[in-house]
mmCIF file of C-alpha atoms in Angstrom:
data_model
loop_
_atom_site.group_PDB
_atom_site.id
_atom_site.type_symbol
_atom_site.label_atom_id
_atom_site.label_comp_id
_atom_site.label_asym_id
_atom_site.label_seq_id
_atom_site.Cartn_x
_atom_site.Cartn_y
_atom_site.Cartn_z
ATOM 1 C CA MET A 1 0.000 0.000 0.000
ATOM 2 C CA PHE A 2 0.988 3.591 -0.566
ATOM 3 C CA GLN A 3 -0.294 6.296 1.753
ATOM 4 C CA ARG A 4 0.828 9.698 2.866
ATOM 5 C CA TRP A 5 0.049 10.999 6.337
ATOM 6 C CA LEU A 6 -0.348 14.731 6.952
ATOM 7 C CA HIS A 7 -1.055 16.996 9.935
ATOM 8 C CA LEU A 8 -0.654 14.305 12.600
ATOM 9 C CA LEU A 9 -1.257 14.961 16.268
ATOM 10 C CA PHE A 10 0.157 12.438 18.735
ATOM 11 C CA LEU A 11 -1.540 12.549 22.160
ATOM 12 C CA HIS A 12 -0.238 9.977 24.653
ATOM 13 C CA TRP A 13 -0.916 8.844 28.201
ATOM 14 C CA PRO A 14 1.273 6.524 30.272
ATOM 15 C CA LEU A 15 -0.251 3.431 31.859
ATOM 16 C CA SER A 16 1.024 0.447 33.740
ATOM 17 C CA PRO A 17 2.166 -2.238 31.271
ATOM 18 C CA ASP A 18 0.069 -4.759 33.246
ATOM 19 C CA ILE A 19 -3.111 -2.781 32.584
ATOM 20 C CA VAL A 20 -2.407 -2.540 28.854
ATOM 21 C CA GLN A 21 -1.377 -6.206 28.692
ATOM 22 C CA ARG A 22 -4.846 -7.272 29.868
ATOM 23 C CA THR A 23 -6.349 -5.593 26.776
ATOM 24 C CA LEU A 24 -4.149 -7.363 24.206
ATOM 25 C CA PRO A 25 -4.705 -10.623 22.335
ATOM 26 C CA ARG A 26 -2.503 -13.645 22.933
ATOM 27 C CA GLY A 27 0.908 -13.398 21.311
ATOM 28 C CA LEU A 28 1.355 -9.658 21.855
ATOM 29 C CA GLN A 29 3.237 -8.027 24.695
ATOM 30 C CA ALA A 30 2.764 -4.426 25.815
ATOM 31 C CA ASP A 31 5.881 -2.472 24.861
ATOM 32 C CA SER A 32 7.131 0.157 27.271
ATOM 33 C CA PHE A 33 9.192 3.319 27.290
ATOM 34 C CA GLU A 34 10.801 4.356 30.561
ATOM 35 C CA GLY A 35 8.699 1.779 32.419
ATOM 36 C CA SER A 36 5.283 2.798 31.078
ATOM 37 C CA ALA A 37 3.063 1.429 28.353
ATOM 38 C CA TRP A 38 1.440 4.158 26.279
ATOM 39 C CA ILE A 39 -2.049 4.732 24.886
ATOM 40 C CA GLY A 40 -2.270 7.226 22.056
ATOM 41 C CA ILE A 41 -4.915 9.088 20.105
ATOM 42 C CA VAL A 42 -3.735 10.120 16.652
ATOM 43 C CA PRO A 43 -5.891 12.240 14.306
ATOM 44 C CA PHE A 44 -4.506 12.944 10.833
ATOM 45 C CA PHE A 45 -5.149 13.285 7.105
ATOM 46 C CA MET A 46 -4.666 10.236 4.821
ATOM 47 C CA GLN A 47 -3.712 11.211 1.299
ATOM 48 C CA GLY A 48 -3.117 9.219 -1.875
ATOM 49 C CA VAL A 49 -4.121 5.871 -0.341
ATOM 50 C CA ARG A 50 -3.907 3.089 -2.911
ATOM 51 C CA PRO A 51 -2.305 -0.262 -3.675
ATOM 52 C CA ALA A 52 1.367 0.063 -4.626
ATOM 53 C CA GLY A 53 1.795 0.663 -8.355
ATOM 54 C CA PHE A 54 -1.652 2.223 -8.809
ATOM 55 C CA ILE A 55 -2.639 5.873 -9.120
ATOM 56 C CA ALA A 56 -4.687 7.735 -6.527
ATOM 57 C CA VAL A 57 -8.391 7.944 -7.324
ATOM 58 C CA PRO A 58 -10.184 11.232 -6.546
ATOM 59 C CA GLY A 59 -12.922 10.763 -3.983
ATOM 60 C CA ILE A 60 -11.580 7.523 -2.491
ATOM 61 C CA SER A 61 -7.852 8.024 -1.946
ATOM 62 C CA ASN A 62 -8.037 10.926 0.521
ATOM 63 C CA PHE A 63 -9.828 10.830 3.865
ATOM 64 C CA LEU A 64 -9.520 11.653 7.544
ATOM 65 C CA GLU A 65 -8.536 9.086 10.163
ATOM 66 C CA LEU A 66 -8.368 9.060 13.936
ATOM 67 C CA ASN A 67 -6.983 6.068 15.789
ATOM 68 C CA LEU A 68 -6.667 4.829 19.351
ATOM 69 C CA ARG A 69 -3.519 2.732 19.710
ATOM 70 C CA THR A 70 -0.894 1.184 21.901
ATOM 71 C CA TYR A 71 2.598 -0.090 21.234
ATOM 72 C CA VAL A 72 3.420 -3.777 21.319
ATOM 73 C CA ARG A 73 5.948 -6.490 20.488
ATOM 74 C CA ASP A 74 5.120 -9.884 19.050
ATOM 75 C CA ALA A 75 6.472 -13.254 20.224
ATOM 76 C CA SER A 76 9.630 -12.649 18.144
ATOM 77 C CA GLY A 77 10.205 -9.251 19.774
ATOM 78 C CA ARG A 78 9.294 -7.241 16.669
ATOM 79 C CA PRO A 79 7.798 -3.813 17.497
ATOM 80 C CA GLY A 80 4.442 -2.770 16.134
ATOM 81 C CA ILE A 81 1.111 -1.091 16.810
ATOM 82 C CA TRP A 82 -2.115 -2.537 18.166
ATOM 83 C CA PHE A 83 -5.153 -0.489 17.180
ATOM 84 C CA TYR A 84 -8.083 -0.497 19.581
ATOM 85 C CA SER A 85 -10.122 1.483 17.073
ATOM 86 C CA LEU A 86 -9.782 3.528 13.915
ATOM 87 C CA ASP A 87 -12.317 6.069 12.681
ATOM 88 C CA ALA A 88 -12.478 7.250 9.082
ATOM 89 C CA ASN A 89 -14.878 9.456 7.154
ATOM 90 C CA LEU A 90 -14.877 7.337 3.986
ATOM 91 C CA ALA A 91 -17.215 4.334 4.110
ATOM 92 C CA LEU A 92 -15.344 2.496 1.354
ATOM 93 C CA ALA A 93 -12.037 2.768 3.258
ATOM 94 C CA VAL A 94 -13.743 1.469 6.409
ATOM 95 C CA CYS A 95 -15.231 -1.541 4.597
ATOM 96 C CA LEU A 96 -12.027 -2.426 2.745
ATOM 97 C CA ALA A 97 -9.782 -2.124 5.813
ATOM 98 C CA ARG A 98 -12.132 -4.228 7.926
ATOM 99 C CA ALA A 99 -12.431 -6.954 5.279
ATOM 100 C CA ALA A 100 -8.860 -7.078 3.989
ATOM 101 C CA PHE A 101 -6.846 -6.334 7.120
ATOM 102 C CA ALA A 102 -9.198 -7.181 10.037
ATOM 103 C CA LEU A 103 -8.712 -3.680 11.410
ATOM 104 C CA PRO A 104 -11.367 -2.271 13.777
ATOM 105 C CA TYR A 105 -12.393 0.653 11.583
ATOM 106 C CA GLU A 106 -15.615 2.575 12.224
ATOM 107 C CA PHE A 107 -17.313 5.127 10.026
ATOM 108 C CA ALA A 108 -17.479 8.618 11.515
ATOM 109 C CA ARG A 109 -18.546 12.077 10.447
ATOM 110 C CA MET A 110 -15.324 14.026 10.360
ATOM 111 C CA ARG A 111 -14.068 17.369 9.182
ATOM 112 C CA ALA A 112 -10.776 19.169 9.386
ATOM 113 C CA ARG A 113 -9.482 22.525 8.346
ATOM 114 C CA VAL A 114 -5.977 23.908 8.109
ATOM 115 C CA SER A 115 -5.710 27.668 8.479
ATOM 116 C CA GLY A 116 -2.668 29.743 9.330
ATOM 117 C CA GLY A 117 -0.746 26.671 10.443
ATOM 118 C CA GLU A 118 -3.496 25.595 12.848
ATOM 119 C CA ILE A 119 -5.459 22.385 12.368
ATOM 120 C CA ASP A 120 -9.065 22.225 13.552
ATOM 121 C CA TYR A 121 -10.076 18.543 13.605
ATOM 122 C CA TRP A 122 -13.527 17.215 14.499
ATOM 123 C CA SER A 123 -14.787 13.607 14.612
ATOM 124 C CA HIS A 124 -18.128 12.131 15.629
ATOM 125 C CA ARG A 125 -18.478 8.358 15.468
ATOM 126 C CA PHE A 126 -21.987 7.146 14.727
ATOM 127 C CA GLY A 127 -23.680 5.920 17.877
ATOM 128 C CA SER A 128 -21.521 7.982 20.240
ATOM 129 C CA LYS A 129 -22.943 10.829 22.267
ATOM 130 C CA SER A 130 -20.139 13.343 21.955
ATOM 131 C CA PRO A 131 -17.835 14.399 19.150
ATOM 132 C CA LEU A 132 -14.084 14.708 19.592
ATOM 133 C CA HIS A 133 -12.548 18.065 18.789
ATOM 134 C CA TYR A 134 -8.854 18.904 18.544
ATOM 135 C CA ARG A 135 -7.198 22.193 17.681
ATOM 136 C CA TYR A 136 -3.446 22.032 17.270
ATOM 137 C CA ARG A 137 -0.357 23.398 15.550
ATOM 138 C CA ALA A 138 3.299 22.449 15.443
ATOM 139 C CA SER A 139 5.007 24.235 18.309
ATOM 140 C CA GLU A 140 8.459 24.007 16.768
ATOM 141 C CA SER A 141 10.250 22.840 13.691
ATOM 142 C CA LEU A 142 10.273 19.069 13.879
ATOM 143 C CA GLY A 143 13.086 16.920 12.585
ATOM 144 C CA GLU A 144 13.900 13.244 12.565
ATOM 145 C CA ALA A 145 13.119 11.378 15.793
ATOM 146 C CA GLY A 146 16.335 10.667 17.677
ATOM 147 C CA PHE A 147 17.116 7.017 18.391
ATOM 148 C CA GLY A 148 16.111 6.163 21.958
ATOM 149 C CA SER A 149 13.719 9.133 22.291
ATOM 150 C CA PHE A 150 10.016 8.873 23.082
ATOM 151 C CA GLU A 151 9.302 10.230 19.605
ATOM 152 C CA PHE A 152 11.303 7.367 18.091
ATOM 153 C CA PHE A 153 9.417 4.867 20.279
ATOM 154 C CA VAL A 154 5.991 5.970 18.984
ATOM 155 C CA VAL A 155 6.853 6.870 15.376
ATOM 156 C CA GLU A 156 9.336 4.254 14.179
ATOM 157 C CA ARG A 157 6.815 1.404 13.980
ATOM 158 C CA TYR A 158 6.471 -0.290 10.602
ATOM 159 C CA ARG A 159 4.231 -3.189 11.559
ATOM 160 C CA LEU A 160 0.675 -3.407 12.774
ATOM 161 C CA PHE A 161 -1.009 -6.383 14.342
ATOM 162 C CA ALA A 162 -4.642 -7.364 13.881
ATOM 163 C CA SER A 163 -6.853 -10.234 14.929
ATOM 164 C CA ARG A 164 -10.030 -11.679 13.423
ATOM 165 C CA GLY A 165 -11.091 -12.934 16.854
ATOM 166 C CA GLU A 166 -10.127 -15.791 19.085
#
């Protein structure tokens, strides 16, 4: 797959690894940084999503996504991400991701606007009482995540894990 991520916000909270471990399927271990497991909410813009070698298709290749995640290692010690949920505002993307990758996507009404460097991001999952609203901007010029930093821990993950049930 090819996809480009824009205007990401990483919000994280530390938790006891034991608490996070109880929420994971067999075969995954809660990963930790400085003794804590981490739960993150990440809203962002998906752009140009398509199978490798194909061109982006207007109307279906760009959408908004918001995910709730934690960081894990598999039985071989490989780092990755476990998604508790993913919201997207494109029904086709939700259906394809659920069917092809067993990811817990949900359809949501979402909107986002970028103005003067500020991102105003709003998401309301169907069936929930309250929408989520984030307003954010980069506070500094960001560079490459330094090895061993918290930023490296949460960003340098190139594997996701999913389960079709047990």
